[in-house]
Amino acid sequence: MFLALKEIKHEKMRYGLIVFMIFLIAYMILATWGLAYGLARENTVALEGWQTKSVVLNKNANLFMNSSILTKDDLKKIDLTDKEAVVGELQVVAKKKGKTGINAQYMGVKKGEFIYKDQDVIAGRRAKSKYEVTADSSFKDKGYKLGDKVTLNGSDHKYTIVGFVKDAKINIEPIMYGFLPAWKELKNVAPGIEASGIISQRKLSVKGKNFKAYRIKGFTQKLPGHSEQNLTFELMIAFMFIISLAIVAVFLYILTIQKLPNYAVLRAQGVPAKTLIWATVSQSLLLVTSALVLALLAIWGTAAAIPASVPMAFTPGIFLATIGGMLVMALLGGLNPVRTILKIDPVQAIGG
């Protein structure tokens, strides 16, 4: 460690540039991971808030709630408890005159069930009548306010926003909570159609002629673009880790080659090879650790400064995984020149 510190202090510019390059990669990994998690979270944050374990849908809906319909007879065949909530989902465009329309998901619910009762209202109140809605807080961010009357898909009736709720998103779109009678009217369903599906906080295994219960994992994997988006970001993050490994390994190898005469002198003076190897590895760890500290500070500043509309979010796991991954890359990169150090011939290296 002593040799590593002395060399870094002596070559501040050279090692500063290496730290800067590793910092850029670490920052990009954190930013990409934060965006990936933020987007994935907006796909499923409402489902997580409902503590969903199962979803009952029409068998022919291909796991898309918007395409699913359950009849009155279907609901009679399912033993509903206080752990289940019947919902009607419909994609809508909410628009107030003079404002930009917002793509949203209208969620028709029942008053006595948990989805209605557990809404995290941050302003206003929960809806009480057919043509009242509570909307995700992103509506508020886009200039909508309490008391605004909006049309949904050009509906004849206007719907009054009476409250704003936190973390009400699904399919990366904000939710507008209303009631099932309004959902039926908006969707213009046939008589006997009661809902799109059932959200359950239990692991249901019900199955009928027209419906089936699905575990939440299978349902979320079918959300539009969810799996493809996550896979894309995971590949990007993996490539960035590989790039960081390559940068550390290449730079340390070049630096080791340049320092062979110095290492040869040290070997000739009796300095063990393991000391030189530890100096190289510790130097790698110091460089990456410094870059990580800078990247963490930069990403916290970025997260605080970016608009709320940008879906960037983090968990302790993201930070720990990034730190652990980068340190592993540093260790592997630091071990790259080991063979060169072990093969040093003091006599040849110093021109004997």
Short mmCIF file of C-alpha atoms in Angstrom, two decimals, residues 1-12 15 278-280 282-284 286-287 290:
data_model
loop_
_atom_site.label_atom_id
_atom_site.label_comp_id
_atom_site.label_asym_id
_atom_site.label_seq_id
_atom_site.Cartn_x
_atom_site.Cartn_y
_atom_site.Cartn_z
CA MET A 1 0.00 0.00 0.00
CA PHE A 2 2.90 2.35 0.83
CA LEU A 3 4.44 1.92 -2.63
CA ALA A 4 1.06 2.43 -4.28
CA LEU A 5 0.37 5.68 -2.42
CA LYS A 6 3.84 7.04 -3.06
CA GLU A 7 3.56 6.38 -6.78
CA ILE A 8 0.08 7.91 -7.05
CA LYS A 9 1.27 11.05 -5.25
CA HIS A 10 4.28 11.28 -7.57
CA GLU A 11 2.24 10.85 -10.79
CA LYS A 12 -0.88 12.84 -9.91
CA TYR A 15 -3.41 8.56 -12.14
CA TRP A 278 0.28 -6.24 -3.51
CA ALA A 279 1.42 -2.72 -4.47
CA THR A 280 -0.11 -3.19 -7.95
CA SER A 282 -3.77 -2.09 -3.88
CA GLN A 283 -3.06 0.65 -6.41
CA SER A 284 -5.90 -0.69 -8.57
CA LEU A 286 -7.33 2.73 -4.53
CA LEU A 287 -7.97 4.11 -8.01
CA SER A 290 -11.59 6.98 -5.42
#
